[in-house]
mmCIF file of C-alpha atoms (C1' of nucleotides) in Angstrom:
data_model
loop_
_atom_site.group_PDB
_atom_site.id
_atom_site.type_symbol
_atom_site.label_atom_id
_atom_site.label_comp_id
_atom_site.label_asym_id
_atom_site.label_seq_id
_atom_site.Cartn_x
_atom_site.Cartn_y
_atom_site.Cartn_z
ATOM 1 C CA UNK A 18 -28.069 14.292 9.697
ATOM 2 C CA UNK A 19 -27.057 11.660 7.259
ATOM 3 C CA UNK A 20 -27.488 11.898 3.480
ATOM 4 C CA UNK A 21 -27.850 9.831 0.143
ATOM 5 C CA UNK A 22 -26.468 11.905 -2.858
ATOM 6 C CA UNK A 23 -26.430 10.002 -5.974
ATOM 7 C CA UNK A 24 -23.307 11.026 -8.578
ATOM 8 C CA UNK A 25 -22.900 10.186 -12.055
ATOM 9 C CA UNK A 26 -19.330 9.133 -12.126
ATOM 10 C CA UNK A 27 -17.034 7.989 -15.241
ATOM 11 C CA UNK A 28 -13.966 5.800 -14.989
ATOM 12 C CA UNK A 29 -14.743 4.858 -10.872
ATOM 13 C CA UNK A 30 -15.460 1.423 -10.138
ATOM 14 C CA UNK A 31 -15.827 0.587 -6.052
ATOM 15 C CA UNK A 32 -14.824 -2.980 -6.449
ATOM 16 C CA UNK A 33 -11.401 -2.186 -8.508
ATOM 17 C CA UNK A 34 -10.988 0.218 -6.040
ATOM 18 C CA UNK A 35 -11.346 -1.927 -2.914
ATOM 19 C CA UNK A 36 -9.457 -4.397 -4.521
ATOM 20 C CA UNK A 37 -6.387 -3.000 -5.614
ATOM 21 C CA UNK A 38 -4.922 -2.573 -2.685
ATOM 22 C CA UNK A 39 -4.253 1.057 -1.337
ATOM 23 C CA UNK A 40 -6.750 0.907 1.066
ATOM 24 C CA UNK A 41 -7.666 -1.876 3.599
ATOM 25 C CA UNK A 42 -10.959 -0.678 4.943
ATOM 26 C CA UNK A 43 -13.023 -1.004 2.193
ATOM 27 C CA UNK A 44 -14.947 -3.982 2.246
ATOM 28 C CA UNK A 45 -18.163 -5.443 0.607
ATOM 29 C CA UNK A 46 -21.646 -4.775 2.537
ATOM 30 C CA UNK A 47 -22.685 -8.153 2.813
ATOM 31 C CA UNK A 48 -26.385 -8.612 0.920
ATOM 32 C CA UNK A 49 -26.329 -5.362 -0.285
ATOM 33 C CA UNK A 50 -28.240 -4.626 -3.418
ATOM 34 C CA UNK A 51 -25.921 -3.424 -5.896
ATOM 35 C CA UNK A 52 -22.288 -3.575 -5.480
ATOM 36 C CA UNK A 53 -21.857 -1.942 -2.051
ATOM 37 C CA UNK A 54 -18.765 -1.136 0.474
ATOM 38 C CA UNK A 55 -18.389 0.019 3.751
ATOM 39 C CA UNK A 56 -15.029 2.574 3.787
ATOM 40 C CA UNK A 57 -13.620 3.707 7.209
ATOM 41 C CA UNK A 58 -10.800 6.535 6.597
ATOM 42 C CA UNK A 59 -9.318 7.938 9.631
ATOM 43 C CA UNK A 60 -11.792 8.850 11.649
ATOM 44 C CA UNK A 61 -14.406 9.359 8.688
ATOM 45 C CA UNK A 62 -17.314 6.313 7.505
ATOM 46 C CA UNK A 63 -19.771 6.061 4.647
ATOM 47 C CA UNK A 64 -21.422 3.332 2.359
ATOM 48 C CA UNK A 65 -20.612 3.501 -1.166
ATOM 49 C CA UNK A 66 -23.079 1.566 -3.599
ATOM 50 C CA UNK A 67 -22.835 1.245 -7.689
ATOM 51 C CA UNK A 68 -24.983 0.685 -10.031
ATOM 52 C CA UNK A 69 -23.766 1.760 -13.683
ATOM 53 C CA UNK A 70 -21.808 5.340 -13.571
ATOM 54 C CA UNK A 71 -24.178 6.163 -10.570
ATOM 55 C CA UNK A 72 -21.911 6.195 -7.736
ATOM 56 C CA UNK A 73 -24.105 6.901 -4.262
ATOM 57 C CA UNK A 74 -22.873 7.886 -1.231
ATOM 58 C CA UNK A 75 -24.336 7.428 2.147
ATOM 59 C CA UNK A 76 -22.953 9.447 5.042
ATOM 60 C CA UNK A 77 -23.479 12.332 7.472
ATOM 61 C CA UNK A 78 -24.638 15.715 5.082
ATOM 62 C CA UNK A 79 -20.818 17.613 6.389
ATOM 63 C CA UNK A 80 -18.903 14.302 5.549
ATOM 64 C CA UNK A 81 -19.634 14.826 1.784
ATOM 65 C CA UNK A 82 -16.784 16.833 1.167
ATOM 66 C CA UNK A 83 -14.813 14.405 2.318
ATOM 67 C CA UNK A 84 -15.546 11.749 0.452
ATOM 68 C CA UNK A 85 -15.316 13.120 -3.051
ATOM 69 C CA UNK A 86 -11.819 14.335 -1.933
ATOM 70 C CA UNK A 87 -11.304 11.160 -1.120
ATOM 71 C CA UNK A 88 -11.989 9.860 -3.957
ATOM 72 C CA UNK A 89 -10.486 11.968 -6.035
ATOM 73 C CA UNK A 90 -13.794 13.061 -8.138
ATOM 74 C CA UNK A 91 -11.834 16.273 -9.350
ATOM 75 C CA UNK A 92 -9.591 14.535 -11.028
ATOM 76 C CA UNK A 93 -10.074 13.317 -14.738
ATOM 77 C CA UNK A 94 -9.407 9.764 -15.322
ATOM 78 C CA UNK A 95 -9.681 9.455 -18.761
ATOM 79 C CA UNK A 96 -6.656 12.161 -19.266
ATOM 80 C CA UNK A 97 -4.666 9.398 -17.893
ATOM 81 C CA UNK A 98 -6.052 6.712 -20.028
ATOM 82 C CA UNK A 99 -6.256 8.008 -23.477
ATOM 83 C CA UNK A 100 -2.508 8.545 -22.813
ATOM 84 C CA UNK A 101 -0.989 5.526 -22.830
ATOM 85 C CA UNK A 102 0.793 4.638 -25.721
ATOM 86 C CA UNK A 103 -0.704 2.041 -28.664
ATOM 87 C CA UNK A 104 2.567 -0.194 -28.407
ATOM 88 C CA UNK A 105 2.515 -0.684 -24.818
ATOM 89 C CA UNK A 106 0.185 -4.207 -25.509
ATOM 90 C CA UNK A 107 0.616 -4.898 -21.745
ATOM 91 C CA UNK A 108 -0.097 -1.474 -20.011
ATOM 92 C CA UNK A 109 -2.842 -0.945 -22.890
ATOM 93 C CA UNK A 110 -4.586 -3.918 -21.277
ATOM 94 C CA UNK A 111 -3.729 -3.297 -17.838
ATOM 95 C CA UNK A 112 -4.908 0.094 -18.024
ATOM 96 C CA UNK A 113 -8.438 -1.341 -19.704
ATOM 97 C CA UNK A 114 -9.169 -4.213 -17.195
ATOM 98 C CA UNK A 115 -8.646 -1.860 -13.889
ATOM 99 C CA UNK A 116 -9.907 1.560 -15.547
ATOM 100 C CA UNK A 117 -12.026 2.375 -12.599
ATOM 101 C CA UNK A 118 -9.473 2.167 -9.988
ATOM 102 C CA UNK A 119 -8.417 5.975 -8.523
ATOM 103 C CA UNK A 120 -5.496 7.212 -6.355
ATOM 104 C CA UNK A 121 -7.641 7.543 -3.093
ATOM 105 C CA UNK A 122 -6.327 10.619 -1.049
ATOM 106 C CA UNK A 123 -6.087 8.679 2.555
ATOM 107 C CA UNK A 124 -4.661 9.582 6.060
ATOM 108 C CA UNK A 125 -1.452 10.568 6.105
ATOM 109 C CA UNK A 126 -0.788 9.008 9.687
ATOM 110 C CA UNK A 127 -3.032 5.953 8.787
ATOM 111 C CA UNK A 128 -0.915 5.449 5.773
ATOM 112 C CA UNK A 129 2.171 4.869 7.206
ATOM 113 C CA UNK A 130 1.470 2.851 10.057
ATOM 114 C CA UNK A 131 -0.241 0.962 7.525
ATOM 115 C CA UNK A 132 2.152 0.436 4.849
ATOM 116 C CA UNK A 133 5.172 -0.159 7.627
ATOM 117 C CA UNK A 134 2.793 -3.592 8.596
ATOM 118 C CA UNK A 135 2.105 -4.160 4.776
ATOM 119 C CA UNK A 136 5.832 -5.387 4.899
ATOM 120 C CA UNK A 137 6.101 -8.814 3.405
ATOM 121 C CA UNK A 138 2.434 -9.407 4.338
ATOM 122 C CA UNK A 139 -0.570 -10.357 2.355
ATOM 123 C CA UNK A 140 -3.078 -7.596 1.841
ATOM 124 C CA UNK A 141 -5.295 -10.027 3.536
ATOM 125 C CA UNK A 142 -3.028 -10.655 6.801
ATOM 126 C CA UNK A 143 -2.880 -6.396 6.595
ATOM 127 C CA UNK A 144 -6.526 -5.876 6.629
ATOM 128 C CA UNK A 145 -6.620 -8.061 9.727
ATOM 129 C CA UNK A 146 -3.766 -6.266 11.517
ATOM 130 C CA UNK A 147 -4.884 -2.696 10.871
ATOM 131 C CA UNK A 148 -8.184 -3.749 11.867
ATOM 132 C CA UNK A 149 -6.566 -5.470 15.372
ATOM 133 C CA UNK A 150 -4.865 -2.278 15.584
ATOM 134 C CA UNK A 151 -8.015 0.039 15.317
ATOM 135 C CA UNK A 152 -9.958 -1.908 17.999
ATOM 136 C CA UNK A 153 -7.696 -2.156 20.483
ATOM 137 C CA UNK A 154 -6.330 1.557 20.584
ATOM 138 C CA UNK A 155 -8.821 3.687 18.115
ATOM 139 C CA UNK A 156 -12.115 5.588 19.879
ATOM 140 C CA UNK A 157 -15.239 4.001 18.685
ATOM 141 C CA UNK A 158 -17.441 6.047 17.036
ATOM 142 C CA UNK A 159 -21.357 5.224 16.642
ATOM 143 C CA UNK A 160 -21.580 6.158 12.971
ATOM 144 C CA UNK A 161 -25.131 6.875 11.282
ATOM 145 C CA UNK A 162 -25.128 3.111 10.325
ATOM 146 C CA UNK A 163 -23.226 1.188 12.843
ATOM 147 C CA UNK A 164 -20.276 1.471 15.346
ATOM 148 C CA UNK A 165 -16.438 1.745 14.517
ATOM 149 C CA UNK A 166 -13.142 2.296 15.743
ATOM 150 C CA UNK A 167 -11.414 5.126 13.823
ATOM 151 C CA UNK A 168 -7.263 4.608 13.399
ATOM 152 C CA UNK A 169 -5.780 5.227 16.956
ATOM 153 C CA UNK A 170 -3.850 8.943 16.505
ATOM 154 C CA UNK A 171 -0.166 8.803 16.741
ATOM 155 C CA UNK A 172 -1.334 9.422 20.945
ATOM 156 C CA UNK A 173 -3.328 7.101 20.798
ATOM 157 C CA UNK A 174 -0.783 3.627 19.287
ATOM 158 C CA UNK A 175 1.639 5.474 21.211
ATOM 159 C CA UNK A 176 0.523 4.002 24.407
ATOM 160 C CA UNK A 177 1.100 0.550 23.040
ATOM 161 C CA UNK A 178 3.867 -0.545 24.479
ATOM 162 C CA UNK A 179 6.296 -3.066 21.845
ATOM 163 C CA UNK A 180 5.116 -5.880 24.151
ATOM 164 C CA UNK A 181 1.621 -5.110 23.443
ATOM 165 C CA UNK A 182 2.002 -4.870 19.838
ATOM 166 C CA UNK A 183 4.271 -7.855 19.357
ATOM 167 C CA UNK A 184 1.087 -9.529 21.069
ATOM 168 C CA UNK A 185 -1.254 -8.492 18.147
ATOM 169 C CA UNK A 186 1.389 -10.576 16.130
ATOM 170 C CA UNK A 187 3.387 -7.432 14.277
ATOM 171 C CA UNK A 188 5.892 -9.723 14.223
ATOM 172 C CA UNK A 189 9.495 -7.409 13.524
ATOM 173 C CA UNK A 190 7.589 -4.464 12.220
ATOM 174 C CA UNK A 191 6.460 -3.636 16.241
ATOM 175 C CA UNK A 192 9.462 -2.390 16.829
ATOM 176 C CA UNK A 193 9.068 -0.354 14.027
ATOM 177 C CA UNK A 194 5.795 1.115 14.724
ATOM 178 C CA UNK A 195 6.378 1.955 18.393
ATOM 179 C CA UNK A 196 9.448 4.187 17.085
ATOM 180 C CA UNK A 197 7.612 5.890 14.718
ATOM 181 C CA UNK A 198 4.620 6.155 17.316
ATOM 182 C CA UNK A 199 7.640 7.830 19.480
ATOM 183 C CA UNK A 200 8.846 9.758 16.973
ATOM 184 C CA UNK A 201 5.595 11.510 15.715
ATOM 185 C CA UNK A 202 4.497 11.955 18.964
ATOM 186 C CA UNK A 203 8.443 13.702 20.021
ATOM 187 C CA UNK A 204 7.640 16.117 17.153
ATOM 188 C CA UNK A 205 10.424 14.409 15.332
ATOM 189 C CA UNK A 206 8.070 13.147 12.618
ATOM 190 C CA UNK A 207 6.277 16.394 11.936
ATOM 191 C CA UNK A 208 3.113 14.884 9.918
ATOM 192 C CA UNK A 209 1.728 18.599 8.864
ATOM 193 C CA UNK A 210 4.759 19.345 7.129
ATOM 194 C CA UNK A 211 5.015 16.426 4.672
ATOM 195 C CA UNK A 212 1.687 17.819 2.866
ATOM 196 C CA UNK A 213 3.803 20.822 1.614
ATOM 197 C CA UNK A 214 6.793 19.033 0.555
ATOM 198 C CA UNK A 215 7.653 17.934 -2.994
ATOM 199 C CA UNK A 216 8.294 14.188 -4.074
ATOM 200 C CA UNK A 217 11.866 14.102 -3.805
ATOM 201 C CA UNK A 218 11.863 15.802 -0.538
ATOM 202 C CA UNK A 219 9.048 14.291 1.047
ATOM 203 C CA UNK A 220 10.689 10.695 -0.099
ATOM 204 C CA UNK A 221 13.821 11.855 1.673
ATOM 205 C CA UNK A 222 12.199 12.622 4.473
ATOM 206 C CA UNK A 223 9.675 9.796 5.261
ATOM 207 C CA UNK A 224 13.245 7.638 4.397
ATOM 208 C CA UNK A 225 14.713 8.740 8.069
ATOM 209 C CA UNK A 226 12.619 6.854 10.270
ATOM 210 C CA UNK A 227 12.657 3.624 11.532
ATOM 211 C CA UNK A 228 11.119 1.313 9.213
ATOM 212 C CA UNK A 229 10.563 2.912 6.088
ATOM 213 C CA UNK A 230 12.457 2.341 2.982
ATOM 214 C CA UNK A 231 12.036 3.275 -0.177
ATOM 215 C CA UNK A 232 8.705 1.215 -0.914
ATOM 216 C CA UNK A 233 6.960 2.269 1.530
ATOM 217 C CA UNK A 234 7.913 5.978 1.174
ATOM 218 C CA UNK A 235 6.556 5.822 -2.342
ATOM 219 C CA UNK A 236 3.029 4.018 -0.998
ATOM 220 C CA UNK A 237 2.854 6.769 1.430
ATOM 221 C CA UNK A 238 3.546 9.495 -1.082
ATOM 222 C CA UNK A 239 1.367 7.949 -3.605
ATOM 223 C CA UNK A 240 -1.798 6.646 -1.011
ATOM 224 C CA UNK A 241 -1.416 9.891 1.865
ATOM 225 C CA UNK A 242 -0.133 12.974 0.040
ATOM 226 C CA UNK A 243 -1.665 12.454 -3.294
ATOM 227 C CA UNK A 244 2.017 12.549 -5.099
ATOM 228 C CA UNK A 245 0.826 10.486 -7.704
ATOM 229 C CA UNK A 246 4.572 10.528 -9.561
ATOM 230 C CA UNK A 247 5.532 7.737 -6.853
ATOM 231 C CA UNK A 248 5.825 4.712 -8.526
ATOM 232 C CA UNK A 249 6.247 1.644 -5.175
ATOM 233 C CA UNK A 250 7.950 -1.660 -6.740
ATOM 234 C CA UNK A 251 7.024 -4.538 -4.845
ATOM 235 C CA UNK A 252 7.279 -8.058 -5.346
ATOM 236 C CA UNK A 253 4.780 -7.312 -7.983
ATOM 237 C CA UNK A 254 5.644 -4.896 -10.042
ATOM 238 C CA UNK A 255 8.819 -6.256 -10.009
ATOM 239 C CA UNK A 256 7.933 -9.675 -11.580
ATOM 240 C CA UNK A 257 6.101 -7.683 -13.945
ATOM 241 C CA UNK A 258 9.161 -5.051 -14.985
ATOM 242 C CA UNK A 259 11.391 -8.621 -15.417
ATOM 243 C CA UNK A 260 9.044 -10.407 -16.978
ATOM 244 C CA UNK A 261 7.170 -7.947 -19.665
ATOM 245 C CA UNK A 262 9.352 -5.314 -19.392
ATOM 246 C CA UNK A 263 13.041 -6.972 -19.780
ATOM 247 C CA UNK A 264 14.600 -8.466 -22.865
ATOM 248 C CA UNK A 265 16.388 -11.774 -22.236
ATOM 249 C CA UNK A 266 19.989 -10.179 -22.871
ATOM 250 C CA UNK A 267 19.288 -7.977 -20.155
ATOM 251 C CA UNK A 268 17.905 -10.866 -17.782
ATOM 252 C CA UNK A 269 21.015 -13.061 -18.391
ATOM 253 C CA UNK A 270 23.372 -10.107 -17.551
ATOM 254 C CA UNK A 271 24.980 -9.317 -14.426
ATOM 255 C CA UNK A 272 23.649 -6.567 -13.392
ATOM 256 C CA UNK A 273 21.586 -7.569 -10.144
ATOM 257 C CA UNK A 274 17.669 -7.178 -10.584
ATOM 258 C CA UNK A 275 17.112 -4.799 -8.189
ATOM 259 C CA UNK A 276 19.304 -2.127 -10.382
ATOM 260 C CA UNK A 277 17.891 -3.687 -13.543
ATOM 261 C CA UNK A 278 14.117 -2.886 -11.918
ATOM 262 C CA UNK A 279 15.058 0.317 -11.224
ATOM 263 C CA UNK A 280 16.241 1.154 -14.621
ATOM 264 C CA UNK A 281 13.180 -0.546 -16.594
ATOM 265 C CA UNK A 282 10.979 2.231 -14.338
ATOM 266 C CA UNK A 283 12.837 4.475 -15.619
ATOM 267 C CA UNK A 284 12.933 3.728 -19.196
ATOM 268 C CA UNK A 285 9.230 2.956 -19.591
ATOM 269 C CA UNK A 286 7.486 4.594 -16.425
ATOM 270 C CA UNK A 287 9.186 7.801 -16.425
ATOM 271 C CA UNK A 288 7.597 9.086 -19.655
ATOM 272 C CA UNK A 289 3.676 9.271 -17.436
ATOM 273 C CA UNK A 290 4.859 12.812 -15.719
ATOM 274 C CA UNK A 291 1.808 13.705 -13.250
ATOM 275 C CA UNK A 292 0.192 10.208 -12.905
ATOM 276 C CA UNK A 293 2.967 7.033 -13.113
ATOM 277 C CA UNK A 294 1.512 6.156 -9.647
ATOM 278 C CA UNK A 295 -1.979 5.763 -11.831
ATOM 279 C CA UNK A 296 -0.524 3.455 -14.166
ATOM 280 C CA UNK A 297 1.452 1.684 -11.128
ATOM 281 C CA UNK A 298 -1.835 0.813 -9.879
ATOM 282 C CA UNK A 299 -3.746 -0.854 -13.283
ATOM 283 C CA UNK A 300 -0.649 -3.555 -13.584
ATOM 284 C CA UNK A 301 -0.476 -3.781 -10.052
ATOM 285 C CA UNK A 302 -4.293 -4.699 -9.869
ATOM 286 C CA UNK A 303 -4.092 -6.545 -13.431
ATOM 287 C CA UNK A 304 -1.668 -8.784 -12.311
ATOM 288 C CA UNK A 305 -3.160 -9.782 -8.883
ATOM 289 C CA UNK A 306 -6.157 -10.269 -9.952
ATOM 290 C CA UNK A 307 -4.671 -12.339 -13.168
ATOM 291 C CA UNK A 308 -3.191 -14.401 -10.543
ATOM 292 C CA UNK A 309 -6.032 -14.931 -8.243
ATOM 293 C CA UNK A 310 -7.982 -16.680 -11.270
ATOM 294 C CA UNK A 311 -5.580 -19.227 -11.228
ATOM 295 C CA UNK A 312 -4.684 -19.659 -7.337
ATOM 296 C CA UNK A 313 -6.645 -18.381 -3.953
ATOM 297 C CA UNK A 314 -3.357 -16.190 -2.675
ATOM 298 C CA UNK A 315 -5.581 -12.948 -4.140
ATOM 299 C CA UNK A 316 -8.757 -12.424 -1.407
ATOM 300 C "C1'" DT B 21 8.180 -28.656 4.350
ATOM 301 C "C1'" DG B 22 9.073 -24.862 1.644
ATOM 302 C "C1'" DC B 23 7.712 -20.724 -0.593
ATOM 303 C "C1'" DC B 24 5.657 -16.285 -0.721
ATOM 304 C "C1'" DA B 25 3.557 -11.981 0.902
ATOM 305 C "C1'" DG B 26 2.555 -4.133 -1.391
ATOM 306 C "C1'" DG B 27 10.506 -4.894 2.613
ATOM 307 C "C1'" DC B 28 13.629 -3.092 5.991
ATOM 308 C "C1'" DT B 29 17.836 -3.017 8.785
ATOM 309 C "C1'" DT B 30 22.210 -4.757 9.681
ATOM 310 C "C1'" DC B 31 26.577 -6.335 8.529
ATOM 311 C "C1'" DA B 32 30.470 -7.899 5.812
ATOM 312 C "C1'" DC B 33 33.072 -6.575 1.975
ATOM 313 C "C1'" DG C 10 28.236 1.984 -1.859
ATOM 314 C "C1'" DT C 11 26.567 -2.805 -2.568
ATOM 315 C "C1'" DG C 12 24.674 -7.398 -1.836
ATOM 316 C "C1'" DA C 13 23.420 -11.119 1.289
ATOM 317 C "C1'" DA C 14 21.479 -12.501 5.616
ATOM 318 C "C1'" DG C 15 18.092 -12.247 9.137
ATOM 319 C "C1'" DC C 16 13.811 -11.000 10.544
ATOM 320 C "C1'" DA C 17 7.839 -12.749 12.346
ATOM 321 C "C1'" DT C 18 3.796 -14.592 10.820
ATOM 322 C "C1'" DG C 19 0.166 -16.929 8.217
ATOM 323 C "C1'" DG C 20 -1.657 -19.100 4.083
ATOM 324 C "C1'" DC C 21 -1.173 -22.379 0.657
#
DNA sequence: TGCCAGGCTTCAC
DNA sequence: GTGAAGCATGGC
């Protein structure tokens, strides 16, 4: 039985959301009337329209639940907003261009196969890998609109062997994937006992397999266990740290940038206790979507 | 052709 | 412990 409910929402925006990048199976229903997406999660679908505050959801009457844990509806966004500081100019306008954007709480599995291909990729050439990856080893599932293939379980990829998934065009991170594939499958990479760890330890822990640094660790923290202290610096935010957050003298010295990055987090970053992965997000959306008005590398 | 993309592992020092 | 090199692929 499948179900329209009809929320009124404040601080959620489906297009900032799609677009900023924490999820890569959200994508615009093509002719829709007002701003609609399709969003696959696991082994979950619905259709999400706008129109205003009034947020509607289309899905099976059980998958509800879902879905406003998904998108974090619990949470209030506006906490987060009212508390960034006045002198911040950047963040201050960061925070007001991408104020609908929320911490989605994702797959934990589907997270971190997805953020081991989102290595040196383009969020484009992602969305077309996880989406390879789904139809060739995911079950298909005939939704209440349409069919689609949910993301293969850990079983599931595992039976890819790293021929197979070189094929799809994984390039160095197959090798990756089919170890962690082994791995969580082995018991090795115990997935239900991240979701009780803390930040620090689950960071640790994710750190020990194949494939995942520190970057990725935080994405998965931040995207697939809701530890929204992570704070991922990519080639992003670290142009941005350098260039807004750095003072010349500090830029000239010789301390190498990757230390310097880590202590400009520290210094201005550390002070959002309980939501720096938030404010990650606006200047990570700000500034790609800054730089896709002046060039087509932002889809 | 060269650079860049939600980086990581390996290796020399 | 640290920094550079090498890694696959596609888009611009």
């Amino acid at each position: 039985m499948d179900t329209r409910i009809t929320k009124q929402i404040q601080n959620f925006n489906l297009y900032q959301i799609a677009k900023s990048g924490q999820c890569f199976r959200m994508s615009p229903v093509p002719g829709s009337e007002n701003p609609a997406c399709s969003v696959i999660s696991g082994s979950h679908h619905a259709i999400v329209s706008q129109e205003g505050s009034a947020v509607s959801f289309f899905c099976e009457e059980k998958e509800l639940p879902f879905w406003e844990r998904y998108f974090d509806l619990e949470t209030d966004y506006g906490r987060f907003l009212a508390a960034i500081p006045g002198e911040d100019a950047y963040l201050q306008a960061a925070a007001a261009f991408g104020s609908g954007i929320r911490i989605l709480r994702q797959d934990l599995w589907e997270m971190i196969i997805t953020f081991v291909i989102s290595q040196q990729k383009s969020i484009p050439a992602i969305k077309a890998l996880v989406e390879a990856l789904c139809t060739r080893y995911g079950t298909q599932i005939e939704s209440f609109v349409y069919r689609f293939y949910a993301f293969p379980s850990p079983e599931q990829l595992n039976r890819a062997s790293l021929e197979e998934l070189q094929a799809l065009k994984l390039g160095y991170r197959a090798k990756y994937i089919k170890k962690i594939c082994e791995d969580a499958c082995e018991g090795l990479l115990d997935l239900n006992r991240l979701p009780s760890m803390g930040y620090e330890e689950a960071m640790e822990y994710l750190m020990r397999f194949y494939g995942i640094g520190r970057k990725v660790a935080n994405c998965v923290c931040l995207f697939g266990l809701h530890q929204i202290d992570a704070f991922p610096v990519d080639t992003w935010i670290r142009k941005i740290l350098l260039r807004e957050y750095a003072p010349k003298s500090r830029l000239t010295a010789s301390v190498p940038k990757t230390r310097l990055c880590d202590a400009l987090v520290e210094e201005n970053f550390s002070r959002y206790v309980g939501f720096a992965g938030v404010i990650q997000q606006y200047i990570f959306y700000y500034e790609r979507q800054l730089a896709g008005r002046y060039s087509k590398t932002s889809d």
